XYZ file of C-alpha atoms in Angstrom:
579
model
C -31.717 7.546 19.780
C -30.444 11.060 19.109
C -26.757 10.107 19.167
C -24.978 7.098 17.688
C -21.583 6.289 19.106
C -19.687 4.903 16.134
C -16.305 3.148 16.159
C -14.165 2.485 13.092
C -11.648 -0.296 13.753
C -8.777 0.345 11.361
C -6.880 -2.945 11.679
C -3.942 -4.704 10.013
C -4.950 -8.303 9.290
C -2.835 -10.963 7.561
C -4.139 -12.701 4.451
C -5.031 -16.287 5.311
C -4.411 -15.935 9.067
C -8.060 -16.407 9.916
C -7.515 -17.315 13.571
C -5.177 -14.364 14.104
C -7.539 -11.998 12.323
C -10.453 -13.198 14.455
C -8.485 -12.541 17.640
C -7.659 -9.040 16.440
C -11.290 -8.318 15.493
C -12.602 -9.539 18.843
C -10.022 -7.471 20.722
C -11.212 -4.355 18.913
C -14.864 -5.242 19.544
C -14.080 -5.440 23.241
C -12.243 -2.127 23.112
C -15.160 -0.491 21.264
C -17.580 -1.826 23.853
C -15.414 -0.486 26.691
C -15.858 3.073 25.388
C -19.572 2.762 24.892
C -19.750 2.221 21.126
C -23.135 1.296 19.687
C -21.688 0.143 16.387
C -18.168 -0.842 15.329
C -17.096 -1.337 11.714
C -14.115 -3.294 10.358
C -12.427 -3.155 6.935
C -13.333 -5.034 3.781
C -12.509 -8.771 3.991
C -11.098 -8.298 7.486
C -11.594 -11.968 8.325
C -9.852 -13.328 5.230
C -7.326 -10.533 4.729
C -7.137 -8.446 1.557
C -6.608 -9.312 -1.223
C -7.015 -13.080 -0.787
C -6.683 -13.608 -4.561
C -6.946 -17.284 -5.567
C -7.323 -18.487 -1.991
C -10.970 -17.770 -2.780
C -10.909 -20.667 -5.245
C -10.257 -23.037 -2.321
C -13.617 -24.030 -0.787
C -11.912 -24.901 2.509
C -10.582 -21.341 2.837
C -13.971 -19.764 2.176
C -15.617 -22.177 4.613
C -13.068 -21.418 7.342
C -13.551 -17.680 6.953
C -17.335 -18.132 7.152
C -17.085 -20.341 10.227
C -14.971 -17.685 11.913
C -18.000 -15.361 11.861
C -19.677 -17.545 14.479
C -16.828 -16.863 16.896
C -16.908 -13.144 16.138
C -20.699 -12.965 16.429
C -20.571 -14.469 19.913
C -18.398 -11.538 20.985
C -20.932 -8.886 19.897
C -23.231 -8.914 22.906
C -24.661 -5.456 23.559
C -23.440 -3.905 20.310
C -23.486 -4.141 16.512
C -20.475 -4.966 14.330
C -19.985 -4.739 10.569
C -17.262 -7.164 9.500
C -15.884 -7.887 6.025
C -15.632 -11.542 4.963
C -16.035 -13.836 1.951
C -19.566 -15.179 1.626
C -20.546 -18.235 -0.402
C -23.636 -20.130 -1.431
C -24.170 -20.401 -5.191
C -20.902 -18.488 -5.704
C -18.362 -16.440 -3.737
C -19.128 -12.840 -2.766
C -17.180 -9.995 -1.215
C -19.464 -9.409 1.759
C -20.119 -7.537 4.981
C -21.668 -9.352 7.921
C -23.902 -7.337 10.215
C -23.516 -8.945 13.636
C -25.838 -7.832 16.417
C -26.020 -8.766 20.074
C -24.385 -12.174 19.615
C -25.847 -13.260 16.284
C -25.375 -12.908 12.522
C -28.294 -10.734 11.426
C -27.693 -10.063 7.734
C -25.133 -10.156 4.922
C -24.572 -7.370 2.394
C -22.741 -8.311 -0.817
C -20.547 -5.881 -2.739
C -22.221 -4.602 -5.917
C -19.328 -3.078 -7.865
C -16.303 -5.312 -8.343
C -13.178 -3.427 -9.465
C -11.120 -5.054 -12.208
C -8.539 -2.438 -13.142
C -5.122 -1.398 -11.883
C -4.213 -3.622 -8.952
C -7.742 -5.035 -8.664
C -9.005 -8.300 -10.136
C -12.211 -9.009 -8.214
C -14.237 -10.219 -11.195
C -11.865 -13.195 -11.246
C -13.032 -14.552 -7.883
C -16.299 -12.845 -6.881
C -19.851 -12.557 -8.145
C -21.433 -9.126 -7.782
C -24.174 -8.707 -5.213
C -27.561 -7.254 -6.166
C -29.618 -6.962 -2.981
C -29.644 -3.788 -0.915
C -30.916 -3.166 2.612
C -30.964 -0.702 5.493
C -30.799 -1.402 9.223
C -32.726 0.160 12.083
C -30.802 0.325 15.367
C -33.122 1.794 18.023
C -34.558 4.156 15.419
C -31.265 5.002 13.740
C -31.249 3.939 10.096
C -27.907 3.013 8.587
C -26.712 1.402 5.373
C -23.655 -0.706 4.611
C -21.577 -0.760 1.433
C -18.141 -2.057 0.474
C -15.253 -0.037 -0.976
C -15.914 0.401 -4.727
C -19.651 0.741 -4.071
C -19.149 4.249 -2.689
C -17.124 5.491 -5.671
C -20.248 5.512 -7.890
C -22.597 8.499 -7.412
C -25.716 6.434 -8.030
C -24.540 3.340 -6.172
C -26.015 1.397 -3.273
C -25.336 4.170 -0.759
C -27.580 6.593 -2.627
C -30.414 4.070 -2.595
C -29.902 3.493 1.133
C -30.022 7.227 1.822
C -33.218 7.627 -0.217
C -34.680 4.780 1.832
C -34.033 6.827 4.966
C -30.523 5.826 6.077
C -29.007 8.632 8.155
C -25.588 6.965 8.404
C -23.763 5.334 5.490
C -21.003 2.916 6.500
C -18.451 1.941 3.872
C -15.914 -0.728 4.772
C -12.911 -0.661 2.511
C -9.488 -1.980 1.572
C -8.340 0.985 -0.488
C -4.635 0.650 -1.369
C -2.272 3.572 -1.078
C -0.430 5.563 -3.658
C 0.993 9.036 -3.139
C -1.765 11.650 -3.217
C -4.666 9.201 -3.185
C -5.855 10.080 0.326
C -6.858 13.595 -0.662
C -8.638 12.444 -3.818
C -10.501 9.796 -1.851
C -11.634 12.247 0.808
C -12.948 14.703 -1.784
C -15.034 11.904 -3.270
C -16.349 10.813 0.136
C -17.241 14.392 1.083
C -19.258 14.680 -2.125
C -21.132 11.429 -1.404
C -21.962 12.595 2.115
C -23.259 15.978 0.943
C -25.194 14.594 -2.033
C -26.955 12.055 0.186
C -27.297 14.388 3.213
C -25.972 11.554 5.334
C -23.153 10.943 7.761
C -20.620 8.880 5.835
C -18.210 6.667 7.783
C -15.349 5.137 5.789
C -13.371 2.385 7.555
C -10.166 1.498 5.706
C -7.621 -1.273 6.018
C -4.070 -0.545 7.159
C -0.884 -2.532 6.560
C 1.258 -4.097 3.861
C 0.322 -7.063 1.684
C 2.936 -8.081 -0.896
C 3.288 -5.042 -3.217
C 0.320 -3.202 -1.760
C 0.286 -0.959 1.261
C -2.906 0.329 2.856
C -2.745 3.680 4.597
C -5.773 3.553 6.887
C -6.865 7.198 7.147
C -10.429 6.195 8.008
C -12.772 9.187 8.054
C -16.243 10.393 9.012
C -18.057 13.204 7.152
C -21.260 14.898 8.245
C -24.308 15.433 6.055
C -22.913 18.655 4.613
C -19.671 16.990 3.516
C -17.603 18.447 6.364
C -14.892 16.259 7.851
C -15.582 15.492 11.503
C -13.092 12.700 12.252
C -9.956 11.183 10.716
C -7.860 8.262 11.930
C -4.076 8.006 11.812
C -2.161 6.958 8.701
C -0.105 3.770 8.460
C -1.005 2.430 11.903
C -3.844 0.575 13.557
C -6.389 2.878 15.133
C -9.848 2.918 16.686
C -11.656 6.057 15.573
C -14.658 6.998 17.698
C -17.235 9.661 17.026
C -20.644 10.592 18.421
C -22.946 11.085 15.441
C -25.611 13.754 15.982
C -28.645 12.247 14.259
C -30.870 15.250 14.917
C -28.482 17.364 12.881
C -28.932 14.996 9.934
C -32.725 15.192 10.351
C -32.741 18.993 10.467
C -30.526 19.278 7.413
C -32.790 16.969 5.452
C -35.821 19.069 6.333
C -34.112 21.991 4.582
C -33.233 19.973 1.462
C -36.207 20.001 -0.954
C -34.511 17.586 -3.328
C -35.402 14.643 -1.132
C -39.118 15.318 -1.413
C -38.919 14.998 -5.184
C -37.043 11.677 -5.132
C -39.009 8.431 -5.113
C -38.426 6.363 -1.988
C -36.998 3.006 -3.132
C -38.315 -0.308 -1.883
C -35.341 -1.368 0.221
C -35.835 -3.984 2.948
C -35.425 -2.667 6.501
C -33.908 -4.968 9.096
C -34.595 -4.189 12.756
C -31.787 -4.586 15.290
C -33.373 -4.577 18.769
C -31.277 -2.432 21.088
C -30.089 -3.882 24.381
C -30.285 -1.758 27.510
C -26.970 0.060 27.773
C -25.717 3.255 29.407
C -26.467 6.525 27.633
C -23.454 7.105 25.358
C -23.542 10.798 26.197
C -23.143 10.068 29.918
C -20.181 11.811 31.517
C -17.921 8.782 32.085
C -14.249 9.632 32.436
C -13.215 6.799 30.123
C -15.294 8.383 27.333
C -13.687 11.808 27.574
C -11.463 11.325 24.563
C -14.426 11.050 22.186
C -16.517 14.028 23.226
C -14.579 15.986 20.613
C -14.012 13.881 17.495
C -10.348 13.300 16.704
C -9.048 14.630 13.389
C -5.501 13.431 12.641
C -3.720 15.733 10.232
C -2.573 14.141 6.938
C 1.162 13.594 6.716
C 3.232 15.861 4.450
C 4.042 14.329 1.049
C 7.575 13.054 1.691
C 6.841 11.794 5.185
C 3.737 10.024 3.871
C 5.714 8.222 1.165
C 8.508 7.346 3.590
C 6.012 5.947 6.112
C 4.401 3.887 3.349
C 7.796 2.402 2.473
C 8.460 1.552 6.123
C 5.083 -0.121 6.630
C 5.158 -2.039 3.340
C 8.667 -3.319 4.034
C 8.045 -4.173 7.678
C 4.855 -6.092 7.003
C 6.251 -8.027 4.049
C 9.276 -9.165 6.042
C 7.502 -9.845 9.325
C 4.344 -11.418 7.895
C 6.535 -13.840 5.938
C 8.364 -14.954 9.057
C 11.688 -13.089 8.792
C 13.209 -11.135 11.671
C 16.381 -9.722 10.139
C 17.363 -8.198 6.797
C 20.626 -7.830 4.880
C 21.462 -5.130 2.319
C 24.361 -4.740 -0.072
C 25.940 -1.341 0.576
C 27.640 0.397 -2.351
C 28.318 3.814 -0.900
C 25.576 5.153 -3.174
C 22.258 6.857 -2.613
C 19.924 3.912 -3.342
C 21.459 1.515 -0.839
C 21.729 4.357 1.696
C 18.008 5.182 1.510
C 17.043 1.500 1.562
C 19.128 0.953 4.687
C 17.573 3.950 6.442
C 14.106 2.572 5.696
C 15.136 -0.856 6.966
C 16.496 0.562 10.234
C 13.334 2.593 10.750
C 11.268 -0.527 10.053
C 13.179 -3.115 12.105
C 15.663 -1.312 14.343
C 19.441 -1.238 14.012
C 19.889 -4.628 15.682
C 18.005 -6.383 12.879
C 19.853 -4.923 9.873
C 23.181 -6.018 8.383
C 24.964 -3.998 5.709
C 27.523 -5.664 3.459
C 30.147 -3.813 1.437
C 31.517 -6.029 -1.362
C 34.324 -4.064 -3.020
C 35.861 -4.973 -6.355
C 38.866 -3.615 -8.233
C 36.643 -0.786 -9.467
C 35.195 0.298 -6.125
C 36.379 3.769 -5.168
C 37.893 4.333 -1.744
C 35.329 7.036 -1.035
C 32.527 4.527 -1.694
C 33.920 2.241 0.979
C 34.389 5.174 3.350
C 30.824 6.425 2.822
C 29.311 2.961 3.246
C 31.202 2.476 6.503
C 30.126 5.913 7.750
C 26.470 5.190 6.920
C 26.657 1.902 8.828
C 28.241 3.686 11.780
C 25.609 6.422 11.756
C 22.824 3.843 11.684
C 24.575 1.582 14.227
C 24.056 -1.537 12.128
C 26.255 -4.596 11.755
C 28.720 -3.940 8.935
C 30.500 -6.644 6.957
C 33.172 -6.218 4.282
C 33.447 -9.141 1.841
C 35.731 -8.391 -1.126
C 34.574 -9.992 -4.375
C 37.887 -9.746 -6.221
C 38.932 -13.409 -5.679
C 35.559 -14.703 -6.895
C 35.460 -12.282 -9.831
C 38.951 -13.300 -10.911
C 37.994 -16.962 -10.634
C 35.072 -16.309 -12.996
C 37.393 -14.578 -15.464
C 39.907 -17.415 -15.287
C 37.212 -20.064 -15.700
C 35.770 -18.357 -18.772
C 39.089 -17.235 -20.251
C 39.298 -19.930 -22.927
C 35.659 -19.545 -23.954
C 35.912 -15.742 -24.065
C 39.304 -15.677 -25.793
C 39.464 -12.957 -28.450
C 36.328 -11.188 -27.182
C 36.453 -7.661 -25.779
C 35.523 -7.145 -22.177
C 32.218 -5.373 -21.630
C 28.813 -5.753 -20.029
C 29.314 -9.475 -19.437
C 32.246 -8.869 -17.129
C 30.363 -6.063 -15.402
C 27.431 -8.350 -14.741
C 29.673 -11.080 -13.335
C 30.544 -8.693 -10.518
C 26.903 -7.905 -9.784
C 26.006 -11.608 -9.841
C 28.861 -12.403 -7.477
C 27.450 -9.883 -5.022
C 23.962 -11.320 -5.444
C 25.261 -14.836 -4.742
C 27.063 -13.702 -1.600
C 24.015 -11.909 -0.236
C 21.828 -14.932 -0.924
C 24.433 -17.107 0.790
C 24.124 -14.975 3.920
C 20.354 -15.209 3.615
C 20.427 -18.998 3.371
C 22.902 -19.444 6.224
C 21.418 -17.044 8.753
C 17.772 -16.707 7.690
C 18.039 -13.041 6.731
C 15.881 -11.569 3.990
C 17.823 -9.769 1.265
C 16.481 -6.301 0.482
C 17.384 -5.126 -3.019
C 18.143 -1.488 -3.724
C 17.105 -0.745 -7.333
C 14.909 2.301 -7.919
C 12.045 2.718 -10.404
C 14.123 4.615 -12.950
C 16.620 1.745 -13.156
C 13.902 -0.903 -13.137
C 12.107 0.913 -15.975
C 15.040 0.927 -18.373
C 16.628 -2.350 -17.308
C 19.682 -0.711 -15.724
C 20.088 -3.675 -13.393
C 21.581 -7.151 -13.528
C 19.325 -10.182 -13.623
C 20.387 -12.561 -10.804
C 22.785 -9.840 -9.604
C 21.600 -6.659 -7.913
C 18.041 -7.869 -8.623
C 18.558 -10.961 -6.436
C 16.662 -10.781 -3.167
C 13.375 -11.134 -1.361
C 11.948 -7.623 -1.442
C 12.666 -4.517 -3.515
C 12.028 -1.632 -1.135
C 12.319 1.305 -3.571
C 11.441 -0.375 -6.887
C 8.520 2.069 -7.321
C 10.523 5.154 -6.276
C 11.953 7.191 -9.192
C 15.569 8.309 -8.824
C 14.845 11.984 -8.250
C 12.356 11.053 -5.522
C 15.081 8.880 -3.969
C 17.132 12.050 -3.507
C 14.147 13.944 -2.078
C 13.437 11.203 0.448
C 17.091 10.916 1.420
C 17.337 14.652 2.064
C 14.080 14.583 4.028
C 15.383 11.717 6.179
C 18.600 13.614 6.864
C 16.567 16.577 8.106
C 14.871 14.584 10.863
C 15.915 15.116 14.505
C 18.204 12.043 14.595
C 19.949 13.020 11.331
C 21.825 13.568 9.209
C 22.430 9.849 8.696
C 23.402 9.676 5.018
C 26.821 11.260 4.340
C 26.449 14.492 2.382
C 28.901 13.292 -0.252
C 26.523 10.431 -1.118
C 23.874 13.004 -2.006
C 26.235 14.965 -4.235
C 28.338 12.349 -6.047
C 27.311 11.393 -9.601
C 25.684 7.949 -9.354
C 27.755 5.012 -10.586
C 27.510 1.218 -10.647
C 31.329 1.066 -10.359
C 31.614 -1.999 -12.572
C 34.297 -0.526 -14.841
C 36.872 2.286 -14.522
C 35.389 5.772 -14.013
C 31.869 4.537 -14.790
C 28.899 6.911 -14.386
C 25.187 6.196 -14.873
C 25.107 9.075 -17.369
C 27.435 7.095 -19.642
C 24.449 4.864 -20.435
C 21.371 6.842 -19.393
C 20.107 10.407 -19.800
C 20.459 12.546 -16.677
C 17.857 11.423 -14.175
C 16.240 14.864 -14.074
C 15.484 14.289 -17.785
C 14.876 10.546 -17.651
C 12.321 10.570 -14.827
C 9.755 12.885 -16.517
C 10.019 10.863 -19.743
C 9.456 7.644 -17.795
C 6.510 9.125 -15.922
C 4.873 10.092 -19.207
C 5.504 6.747 -20.910
C 5.166 4.264 -18.041
C 2.561 5.901 -15.826
C 0.496 7.929 -18.300
C 0.892 5.853 -21.501
C 1.903 8.928 -23.495
C 3.370 7.912 -26.862
C 6.485 9.069 -28.676
C 4.939 12.101 -30.340
C 3.253 13.240 -27.135
C 6.485 13.074 -25.138
C 8.435 14.878 -27.865
C 5.758 17.580 -27.779
C 6.629 18.104 -24.123
C 10.040 19.357 -25.254
C 12.262 16.251 -25.271
C 14.553 15.212 -28.127
C 13.010 12.533 -30.333
C 16.147 10.389 -30.388
C 16.334 10.426 -26.578
C 12.672 9.500 -26.236
C 13.042 6.664 -28.758
C 16.003 5.285 -26.836
C 14.171 5.425 -23.516
C 11.051 3.760 -24.941
C 13.161 0.991 -26.448
C 14.896 0.369 -23.126
C 11.569 0.205 -21.284
C 9.917 -2.097 -23.815
C 12.843 -4.493 -24.196
C 13.312 -5.107 -20.471
C 9.914 -6.477 -19.514
C 11.494 -9.933 -19.102
C 13.758 -8.574 -16.373
C 10.975 -6.833 -14.488
C 8.857 -9.989 -14.536
C 11.631 -11.733 -12.567
C 12.171 -8.960 -10.037
C 11.108 -9.343 -6.397
C 7.987 -7.500 -5.225
C 8.303 -4.023 -3.763
C 6.184 -1.323 -2.159
C 3.710 0.384 -4.500
C 3.681 4.163 -4.032
C 2.691 5.396 -7.523
C -0.590 4.944 -9.428
C 1.174 2.755 -12.026
C 3.645 0.393 -10.428
C 5.314 -2.446 -12.278
C 3.698 -5.765 -11.445
C 0.058 -5.549 -10.389
C -0.647 -2.246 -12.161
C 1.273 -2.314 -15.434
C 0.920 -5.679 -17.151
C 2.533 -6.114 -20.549
C 3.480 -9.274 -22.428
C 7.126 -10.284 -22.425
C 6.922 -11.575 -25.972
C 5.851 -8.409 -27.729
C 6.901 -6.923 -31.070
C 4.900 -3.717 -30.796
C 6.998 -0.593 -30.367
C 5.509 2.837 -29.672
C 6.102 5.427 -32.379
């Protein structure tokens, strides 16, 4: 076979929905067959969903995911499929099933188990040790799983030295801003070093805090990109792999003749009689030239990640409608735009809850935003409830000055009202706190933190402004009133309050937080960057002393390399202070 027609099925499974995932996998197998694919690959743990976490400690779950392979295998007549699942015998393994012409032929088990950042695979999996290559009508290919390809001397290198012309890596590689480019540079290097076509099939979709961007790719044996799938949506990427080109390139690479050929088992996959994939069928026209989707620009990429992560969290957990507290400020405005883009205007309710301190322009701007977005808009004043709290606590608080306690009572009243709407109508509450606020604890526990999902909890304040301006520049904009972008931010919990009364300006705060939270730079290192020592000390103290709040916050979309929650894990009870 001089040409291999390869399909990468970039799908969005649901963790634990084995029956639904099987239906999706079979549908894509049928689609791949309809366009003449010889081989179709699916993402890592596609049957179980990724990451299944401690579901893997339930034998019934692992057994159900294994049994599902029988149904999938029966659908693979006349082609080969590589499908991620959880394998078990003496232990549980992160595995890839090679299904061929209606049967399970072999199982490859992931060698390198990541246990850093958001990953914790050593907790539930044993590492595989056995390697293999497959011969499909003379085409040799190898299979590896996600982390395996990130190591230069990993299983893929051994497969290539054993003769594999095509290296297939099935993956569930989570997104953060900028990762796609880094990942592609690594994959290009692996392809060139091994003089092999490298096909990387990635997961797409949201799972709790994580979002997976897809962006599956194929590189040729020189490390040149020849195909790229779409970002943040399901896709079937098809490419005709020229095997003679791989052979010719290897003939001109003397390194291979000096490398020992490893003893790797070869598994034959007898090829059924099928039409020549290069035949001029009209339905195959779209794959004669491999499709290369252009990567999204930075702000659009982040915005699309926020949409997908929010949509999947809400929908996969059974909610159809969301509710957001509108303040007239930038954070709630951006969150509402994301919600409308995720669910449509008919499924979003905005609620303005004014108090005695809410400025008229805040109410005007919130109403205008709701009108621009065409969402349902409710106004529920909190003054009667707030006054009732003050009256109820008057005797206990007698002689004490008013301060943060009274401010927080307002925020908690709003949180209670939003949760009341959620309970009554089945709406999920989306909270509106950004990463800068979450970092320093500028939020009220059981108040503005109350809700089901925190859309922008990993978005620093200055990036909030960038995203809002970008959204306003789109063809259907501007949606966010210009005054919202220009007004000094304020919680409006006391007269003439501004965020800068308590915090450094965000253009100063955000770089300090990035250094301390995301890069673990200490006091002296941040001061060396040009920031005042007293300011840095104050920021570090706020970050360190508010871990207890963050631990009780709802999940939110991860878009940075060091998000609170799965990435950054610090003890609540902790006396250590940097510097």
